Amino acid sequence: MTQRVHSIGVIGGDGIGPEVTEAALEVVRAAGVVMTTEHFDLGAARYLRDGFVLDEATLEQLRGFDALMLGAIGPAIGDTRIPGGTLERGLLLRLRFGLDLFINYRPFRGVAGSLAQGCDFAIVRENTEGPYAGEGGVLRRGTPYEVATQGSVNTRFGVERCVRYAFERARHCARPKVTLVHKTNVLTFAGDLWSRVMTDVQGDYPDVAVDYHHVDAACIYLVEDPRRYSVIVTDNLFGDILSDLAGAVTGGIGFAASGNINPTKTGASLFEPVHGAAHDIVGTNRANPLAAVSSAVLMLEHLGEDEAATRIARAVRDFEGDASILGTSGITNQLLERL
């Protein structure tokens, strides 16, 4: 049987992004996965060089890959040459919307010494609607009478496909349970839609328990007792905030992985570490590639390379030593040896 060759589009991006992405690709190859890669020069450095962010032709080219890997996007701290929102809306959100990456999936496992040591849960975040859809506007900008509105877009279609994905994930967990996180007592229209969809979908998954928490309570619970969660499902904005908090309590966002997923595979799903570009440590061998490697595990699961994904995940889980001392090359070499 001929082994499948996967086509991977690589956006190394800025700062340490290219370093951790290359480390992750090296680990994937060592696990026996055959792939071709094509690199795309996108991000802050590209914008500062020629003003390019992302055009329709490049978006269509990216759509054709089996999957995409992203390192990190963003200028150095204090660099104000790029207007706010240029890269976020023009590149990252455009990829999510254009490729219909309607699921943001972030698994968390508490590392030794963290507030959440020993816990194992995931956040499923709706990724293409909510406040990030861009509905709103400004009147009388720059005057004392300025008015700014920012609407939250929630469709039955978008909410239901996100909720169903969460239930599918939960039914394969050791504790099959989905917790909806929202603010239904204040956001009565959107919250009511999410609640009704949860109730309707639950009927198709009698083996999965259901719970609900207000988002402010969920923030407290994630710090005090994150073990109560198995799969959290929530909207775009709440999910953005909660997943960063979850990363902090489970050992730091430097260990957190994420997948921007189109489960229907009508567009190439994108996998990236949660951390930033960390321009201050570029080229110093201090970048920790574990989050990028864990993101590659999610990519392999999406591509059906379950055996390789399991082996790499085990190597990451069994990682030993001080990452700050081992550095990028030392961490990568340890993973390669374990494989």
Short mmCIF file of C-alpha atoms in Angstrom, two decimals:
data_model
loop_
_atom_site.label_atom_id
_atom_site.label_comp_id
_atom_site.label_asym_id
_atom_site.label_seq_id
_atom_site.Cartn_x
_atom_site.Cartn_y
_atom_site.Cartn_z
CA MET A 1 0.00 0.00 0.00
CA THR A 2 1.42 3.37 -1.02
CA GLN A 3 1.86 5.79 1.85
CA ARG A 4 -0.08 8.99 1.44
CA VAL A 5 1.91 12.17 0.86
CA HIS A 6 0.39 15.18 2.62
CA SER A 7 0.75 18.69 1.23
CA ILE A 8 1.40 21.22 3.98
CA GLY A 9 1.39 24.99 3.57
CA VAL A 10 3.79 26.60 6.04
CA ILE A 11 3.46 30.16 7.34
CA GLY A 12 6.44 30.60 9.64
CA GLY A 13 5.47 34.20 10.24
CA ASP A 14 7.40 36.45 12.59
CA GLY A 15 9.87 36.26 15.45
CA ILE A 16 10.39 32.72 16.71
CA GLY A 17 7.59 31.46 14.47
CA PRO A 18 9.87 30.00 11.77
CA GLU A 19 12.12 28.39 14.40
CA VAL A 20 9.40 26.50 16.26
CA THR A 21 7.61 25.58 13.04
CA GLU A 22 10.72 24.01 11.54
CA ALA A 23 11.31 22.08 14.77
CA ALA A 24 7.75 20.74 14.62
CA LEU A 25 8.11 19.71 10.99
CA GLU A 26 11.34 17.89 11.81
CA VAL A 27 9.56 15.92 14.52
CA VAL A 28 6.66 15.08 12.19
CA ARG A 29 9.05 13.72 9.57
CA ALA A 30 10.87 11.68 12.22
CA ALA A 31 7.56 10.02 13.10
CA GLY A 32 7.40 8.66 9.55
CA VAL A 33 4.87 11.04 8.04
CA VAL A 34 5.56 11.81 4.39
CA MET A 35 4.75 15.36 3.33
CA THR A 36 5.62 18.12 0.94
CA THR A 37 5.88 21.67 2.22
CA GLU A 38 5.55 25.07 0.62
CA HIS A 39 6.48 28.18 2.59
CA PHE A 40 4.55 31.46 2.47
CA ASP A 41 6.04 34.78 3.48
CA LEU A 42 3.18 36.36 5.44
CA GLY A 43 3.06 38.43 8.61
CA ALA A 44 4.42 41.61 10.12
CA ALA A 45 7.82 41.46 8.43
CA ARG A 46 6.20 41.04 5.01
CA TYR A 47 3.77 43.91 5.66
CA LEU A 48 6.57 46.24 6.74
CA ARG A 49 8.53 45.34 3.65
CA ASP A 50 5.91 45.89 0.95
CA GLY A 51 2.49 46.42 2.56
CA PHE A 52 1.18 42.97 1.60
CA VAL A 53 -1.14 41.12 4.02
CA LEU A 54 -3.19 38.50 2.15
CA ASP A 55 -4.90 38.62 -1.23
CA GLU A 56 -7.57 36.42 -2.77
CA ALA A 57 -5.12 34.55 -5.00
CA THR A 58 -2.94 33.55 -2.05
CA LEU A 59 -6.01 32.56 -0.02
CA GLU A 60 -7.13 30.26 -2.82
CA GLN A 61 -3.65 28.76 -3.03
CA LEU A 62 -3.68 28.05 0.71
CA ARG A 63 -7.12 26.45 0.41
CA GLY A 64 -5.67 23.70 -1.74
CA PHE A 65 -3.31 22.23 0.86
CA ASP A 66 -4.17 19.28 3.07
CA ALA A 67 -3.31 21.43 6.11
CA LEU A 68 -1.55 24.62 7.11
CA MET A 69 1.01 25.21 9.87
CA LEU A 70 1.48 28.69 11.33
CA GLY A 71 4.30 29.78 13.64
CA ALA A 72 3.45 33.21 15.03
CA ILE A 73 2.29 36.54 13.67
CA GLY A 74 3.03 40.00 14.99
CA PRO A 75 5.59 42.82 15.27
CA ALA A 76 8.03 43.28 18.12
CA ILE A 77 6.62 44.77 21.31
CA GLY A 78 6.64 48.55 21.02
CA ASP A 79 6.73 48.59 17.22
CA THR A 80 3.82 50.85 16.29
CA ARG A 81 4.35 50.91 12.52
CA ILE A 82 1.48 48.51 11.83
CA PRO A 83 -2.02 49.89 12.50
CA GLY A 84 -3.98 47.85 15.03
CA GLY A 85 -6.11 45.15 13.45
CA THR A 86 -4.18 45.08 10.18
CA LEU A 87 -2.77 41.60 10.66
CA GLU A 88 -5.48 40.31 12.98
CA ARG A 89 -8.34 41.07 10.61
CA GLY A 90 -6.43 41.10 7.33
CA LEU A 91 -4.56 37.82 7.82
CA LEU A 92 -5.61 35.70 10.79
CA LEU A 93 -9.36 36.35 10.72
CA ARG A 94 -9.43 36.38 6.93
CA LEU A 95 -7.93 32.88 6.94
CA ARG A 96 -10.52 31.71 9.47
CA PHE A 97 -13.45 33.20 7.60
CA GLY A 98 -12.19 32.50 4.09
CA LEU A 99 -11.36 28.83 4.77
CA ASP A 100 -14.43 28.39 7.02
CA LEU A 101 -12.33 27.35 10.00
CA PHE A 102 -15.38 27.41 12.22
CA ILE A 103 -13.86 25.44 15.09
CA ASN A 104 -11.03 26.61 17.30
CA TYR A 105 -9.98 23.55 19.29
CA ARG A 106 -7.55 23.85 22.19
CA PRO A 107 -6.74 20.86 24.41
CA PHE A 108 -5.12 21.46 27.79
CA ARG A 109 -3.18 19.10 30.05
CA GLY A 110 -1.79 20.47 33.31
CA VAL A 111 1.99 20.15 33.45
CA ALA A 112 3.82 19.27 36.66
CA GLY A 113 3.92 22.20 39.06
CA SER A 114 1.07 24.11 37.41
CA LEU A 115 -2.17 25.17 39.10
CA ALA A 116 -3.96 22.53 37.06
CA GLN A 117 -1.45 19.70 37.37
CA GLY A 118 -3.02 16.44 36.22
CA CYS A 119 -6.11 17.93 34.60
CA ASP A 120 -7.12 17.14 31.02
CA PHE A 121 -9.79 19.18 29.22
CA ALA A 122 -10.46 21.05 25.98
CA ILE A 123 -12.10 24.27 24.84
CA VAL A 124 -14.19 24.26 21.66
CA ARG A 125 -14.65 27.83 20.50
CA GLU A 126 -16.89 29.01 17.68
CA ASN A 127 -14.39 30.64 15.36
CA THR A 128 -16.20 32.60 12.63
CA GLU A 129 -19.06 34.48 14.30
CA GLY A 130 -19.65 36.46 17.51
CA PRO A 131 -18.12 39.94 17.93
CA TYR A 132 -15.24 39.02 15.60
CA ALA A 133 -17.52 38.85 12.56
CA GLY A 134 -17.01 42.60 12.14
CA GLU A 135 -20.61 43.80 12.45
CA GLY A 136 -20.72 47.38 13.70
CA GLY A 137 -19.42 50.84 12.93
CA VAL A 138 -18.50 54.31 14.13
CA LEU A 139 -20.36 57.61 13.94
CA ARG A 140 -18.80 61.05 14.49
CA ARG A 141 -15.37 59.56 15.03
CA GLY A 142 -12.94 61.79 16.92
CA THR A 143 -15.62 64.09 18.29
CA PRO A 144 -17.04 64.32 21.82
CA TYR A 145 -20.20 62.69 20.42
CA GLU A 146 -18.54 59.60 18.96
CA VAL A 147 -20.64 56.42 18.87
CA ALA A 148 -19.11 52.97 18.36
CA THR A 149 -21.11 49.76 17.99
CA GLN A 150 -19.82 46.19 17.81
CA GLY A 151 -22.46 43.52 17.25
CA SER A 152 -22.24 39.83 18.08
CA VAL A 153 -23.37 37.67 15.17
CA ASN A 154 -24.83 34.29 16.18
CA THR A 155 -26.59 32.08 13.64
CA ARG A 156 -28.43 28.86 14.36
CA PHE A 157 -26.32 27.17 11.69
CA GLY A 158 -23.02 28.41 13.13
CA VAL A 159 -23.87 27.67 16.76
CA GLU A 160 -25.21 24.19 16.04
CA ARG A 161 -22.22 22.97 14.06
CA CYS A 162 -19.92 24.18 16.83
CA VAL A 163 -22.00 22.53 19.57
CA ARG A 164 -22.18 19.25 17.64
CA TYR A 165 -18.41 19.24 17.25
CA ALA A 166 -18.06 19.66 21.03
CA PHE A 167 -20.39 16.73 21.69
CA GLU A 168 -18.47 14.55 19.22
CA ARG A 169 -15.23 15.38 21.02
CA ALA A 170 -16.76 14.79 24.43
CA ARG A 171 -18.15 11.34 23.67
CA HIS A 172 -14.56 10.10 23.20
CA CYS A 173 -13.31 11.59 26.49
CA ALA A 174 -12.77 9.68 29.72
CA ARG A 175 -15.51 11.90 31.18
CA PRO A 176 -18.06 12.55 28.39
CA LYS A 177 -19.36 15.96 29.41
CA VAL A 178 -19.94 19.28 27.63
CA THR A 179 -20.13 22.53 29.58
CA LEU A 180 -21.66 25.52 27.81
CA VAL A 181 -20.04 28.78 28.94
CA HIS A 182 -21.89 32.01 28.16
CA LYS A 183 -23.60 34.94 29.90
CA THR A 184 -27.24 34.03 29.40
CA ASN A 185 -28.52 36.24 32.22
CA VAL A 186 -27.34 39.39 30.40
CA LEU A 187 -26.82 38.41 26.76
CA THR A 188 -30.35 37.12 26.58
CA PHE A 189 -30.71 36.86 22.79
CA ALA A 190 -27.43 35.18 21.92
CA GLY A 191 -27.36 33.23 25.18
CA ASP A 192 -30.86 31.92 24.59
CA LEU A 193 -29.89 30.69 21.12
CA TRP A 194 -26.85 28.85 22.49
CA SER A 195 -28.90 27.33 25.33
CA ARG A 196 -31.67 26.09 23.04
CA VAL A 197 -29.19 24.58 20.61
CA MET A 198 -27.45 22.78 23.48
CA THR A 199 -30.77 21.31 24.59
CA ASP A 200 -31.71 20.23 21.06
CA VAL A 201 -28.33 18.66 20.27
CA GLN A 202 -28.11 16.92 23.63
CA GLY A 203 -30.93 14.63 22.54
CA ASP A 204 -28.64 13.08 19.92
CA TYR A 205 -25.95 12.36 22.52
CA PRO A 206 -27.60 10.67 25.50
CA ASP A 207 -24.20 9.33 26.57
CA VAL A 208 -22.81 12.86 27.12
CA ALA A 209 -23.56 14.89 30.28
CA VAL A 210 -24.33 18.61 30.01
CA ASP A 211 -23.61 21.56 32.29
CA TYR A 212 -23.74 25.35 32.12
CA HIS A 213 -21.56 28.08 33.70
CA HIS A 214 -21.64 31.85 33.35
CA VAL A 215 -18.35 33.02 31.88
CA ASP A 216 -17.28 34.92 35.00
CA ALA A 217 -17.87 31.83 37.14
CA ALA A 218 -15.97 29.71 34.61
CA CYS A 219 -12.94 31.99 35.01
CA ILE A 220 -12.97 31.30 38.75
CA TYR A 221 -13.45 27.57 38.28
CA LEU A 222 -10.59 27.33 35.76
CA VAL A 223 -8.27 28.70 38.43
CA GLU A 224 -9.71 26.94 41.47
CA ASP A 225 -10.75 23.57 40.05
CA PRO A 226 -10.19 23.06 36.31
CA ARG A 227 -10.60 19.30 36.78
CA ARG A 228 -14.37 19.80 36.75
CA TYR A 229 -14.19 20.37 32.98
CA SER A 230 -13.98 17.88 30.14
CA VAL A 231 -15.08 19.88 27.06
CA ILE A 232 -16.07 23.54 27.25
CA VAL A 233 -18.04 24.97 24.33
CA THR A 234 -18.46 28.71 23.96
CA ASP A 235 -18.61 31.63 21.55
CA ASN A 236 -15.75 33.40 19.81
CA LEU A 237 -14.98 36.15 22.33
CA PHE A 238 -15.46 34.12 25.49
CA GLY A 239 -13.44 31.29 23.97
CA ASP A 240 -10.57 33.62 23.13
CA ILE A 241 -10.35 34.79 26.74
CA LEU A 242 -10.96 31.45 28.43
CA SER A 243 -8.41 29.58 26.33
CA ASP A 244 -5.65 32.02 27.26
CA LEU A 245 -6.59 31.69 30.92
CA ALA A 246 -6.61 27.90 30.57
CA GLY A 247 -3.15 28.05 29.02
CA ALA A 248 -1.88 30.09 31.95
CA VAL A 249 -3.19 27.75 34.65
CA THR A 250 -2.01 24.58 32.90
CA GLY A 251 1.61 25.67 32.63
CA GLY A 252 1.74 28.74 30.39
CA ILE A 253 0.66 29.55 26.85
CA GLY A 254 4.14 28.51 25.73
CA PHE A 255 2.86 24.92 26.02
CA ALA A 256 -0.59 25.49 24.49
CA ALA A 257 -1.56 24.15 21.07
CA SER A 258 -4.52 25.03 18.87
CA GLY A 259 -6.28 23.97 15.73
CA ASN A 260 -8.41 26.22 13.54
CA ILE A 261 -10.44 23.45 12.00
CA ASN A 262 -12.84 22.99 9.12
CA PRO A 263 -14.20 19.52 9.95
CA THR A 264 -15.86 19.29 6.51
CA LYS A 265 -12.42 19.78 4.88
CA THR A 266 -13.73 22.20 2.27
CA GLY A 267 -10.76 24.38 3.26
CA ALA A 268 -7.35 23.56 4.65
CA SER A 269 -7.38 23.59 8.46
CA LEU A 270 -4.70 25.66 10.19
CA PHE A 271 -2.67 24.62 13.24
CA GLU A 272 -0.62 26.95 15.41
CA PRO A 273 0.87 27.37 18.88
CA VAL A 274 -0.96 29.87 21.06
CA HIS A 275 2.15 31.85 22.02
CA GLY A 276 3.35 35.04 20.40
CA ALA A 277 6.31 35.92 18.18
CA ALA A 278 8.78 36.67 21.03
CA HIS A 279 11.09 38.78 18.86
CA ASP A 280 13.47 39.30 21.80
CA ILE A 281 14.71 35.68 21.72
CA VAL A 282 14.97 35.15 17.96
CA GLY A 283 18.15 33.26 17.06
CA THR A 284 19.13 32.59 20.69
CA ASN A 285 18.05 28.92 20.78
CA ARG A 286 15.67 29.79 23.63
CA ALA A 287 12.35 29.30 21.84
CA ASN A 288 10.31 26.39 23.24
CA PRO A 289 8.91 24.33 20.32
CA LEU A 290 6.64 22.07 22.42
CA ALA A 291 3.47 24.06 21.65
CA ALA A 292 4.24 23.97 17.93
CA VAL A 293 4.91 20.24 18.12
CA SER A 294 1.64 19.69 20.00
CA SER A 295 -0.15 21.72 17.31
CA ALA A 296 1.40 19.40 14.74
CA VAL A 297 -0.12 16.49 16.68
CA LEU A 298 -3.56 18.04 16.17
CA MET A 299 -2.75 18.42 12.48
CA LEU A 300 -1.81 14.75 12.18
CA GLU A 301 -5.02 13.69 13.92
CA HIS A 302 -6.96 15.79 11.43
CA LEU A 303 -5.09 14.15 8.54
CA GLY A 304 -5.78 10.64 9.83
CA GLU A 305 -2.17 9.97 10.85
CA ASP A 306 -3.27 8.65 14.25
CA GLU A 307 -0.30 6.39 14.93
CA ALA A 308 2.25 9.15 14.35
CA ALA A 309 0.14 11.61 16.32
CA THR A 310 0.00 9.24 19.30
CA ARG A 311 3.76 8.66 19.25
CA ILE A 312 4.58 12.38 19.12
CA ALA A 313 2.02 13.21 21.81
CA ARG A 314 3.60 10.58 24.06
CA ALA A 315 7.06 12.03 23.43
CA VAL A 316 5.81 15.50 24.40
CA ARG A 317 4.04 14.13 27.48
CA ASP A 318 7.20 12.30 28.58
CA PHE A 319 9.46 15.30 28.00
CA GLU A 320 11.96 15.72 30.82
CA GLY A 321 14.31 18.52 31.78
CA ASP A 322 14.34 22.28 32.01
CA ALA A 323 13.17 23.67 28.67
CA SER A 324 14.89 26.99 29.37
CA ILE A 325 18.23 25.19 29.67
CA LEU A 326 17.80 22.68 26.86
CA GLY A 327 16.70 25.32 24.39
CA THR A 328 15.10 24.80 21.00
CA SER A 329 17.65 22.31 19.71
CA GLY A 330 17.88 20.36 22.97
CA ILE A 331 14.11 19.96 23.25
CA THR A 332 13.82 18.95 19.61
CA ASN A 333 16.64 16.41 19.92
CA GLN A 334 15.02 14.82 22.98
CA LEU A 335 11.75 14.41 21.09
CA LEU A 336 13.58 12.92 18.12
CA GLU A 337 15.36 10.43 20.37
CA ARG A 338 12.07 9.35 21.96
CA LEU A 339 10.61 8.74 18.51
#
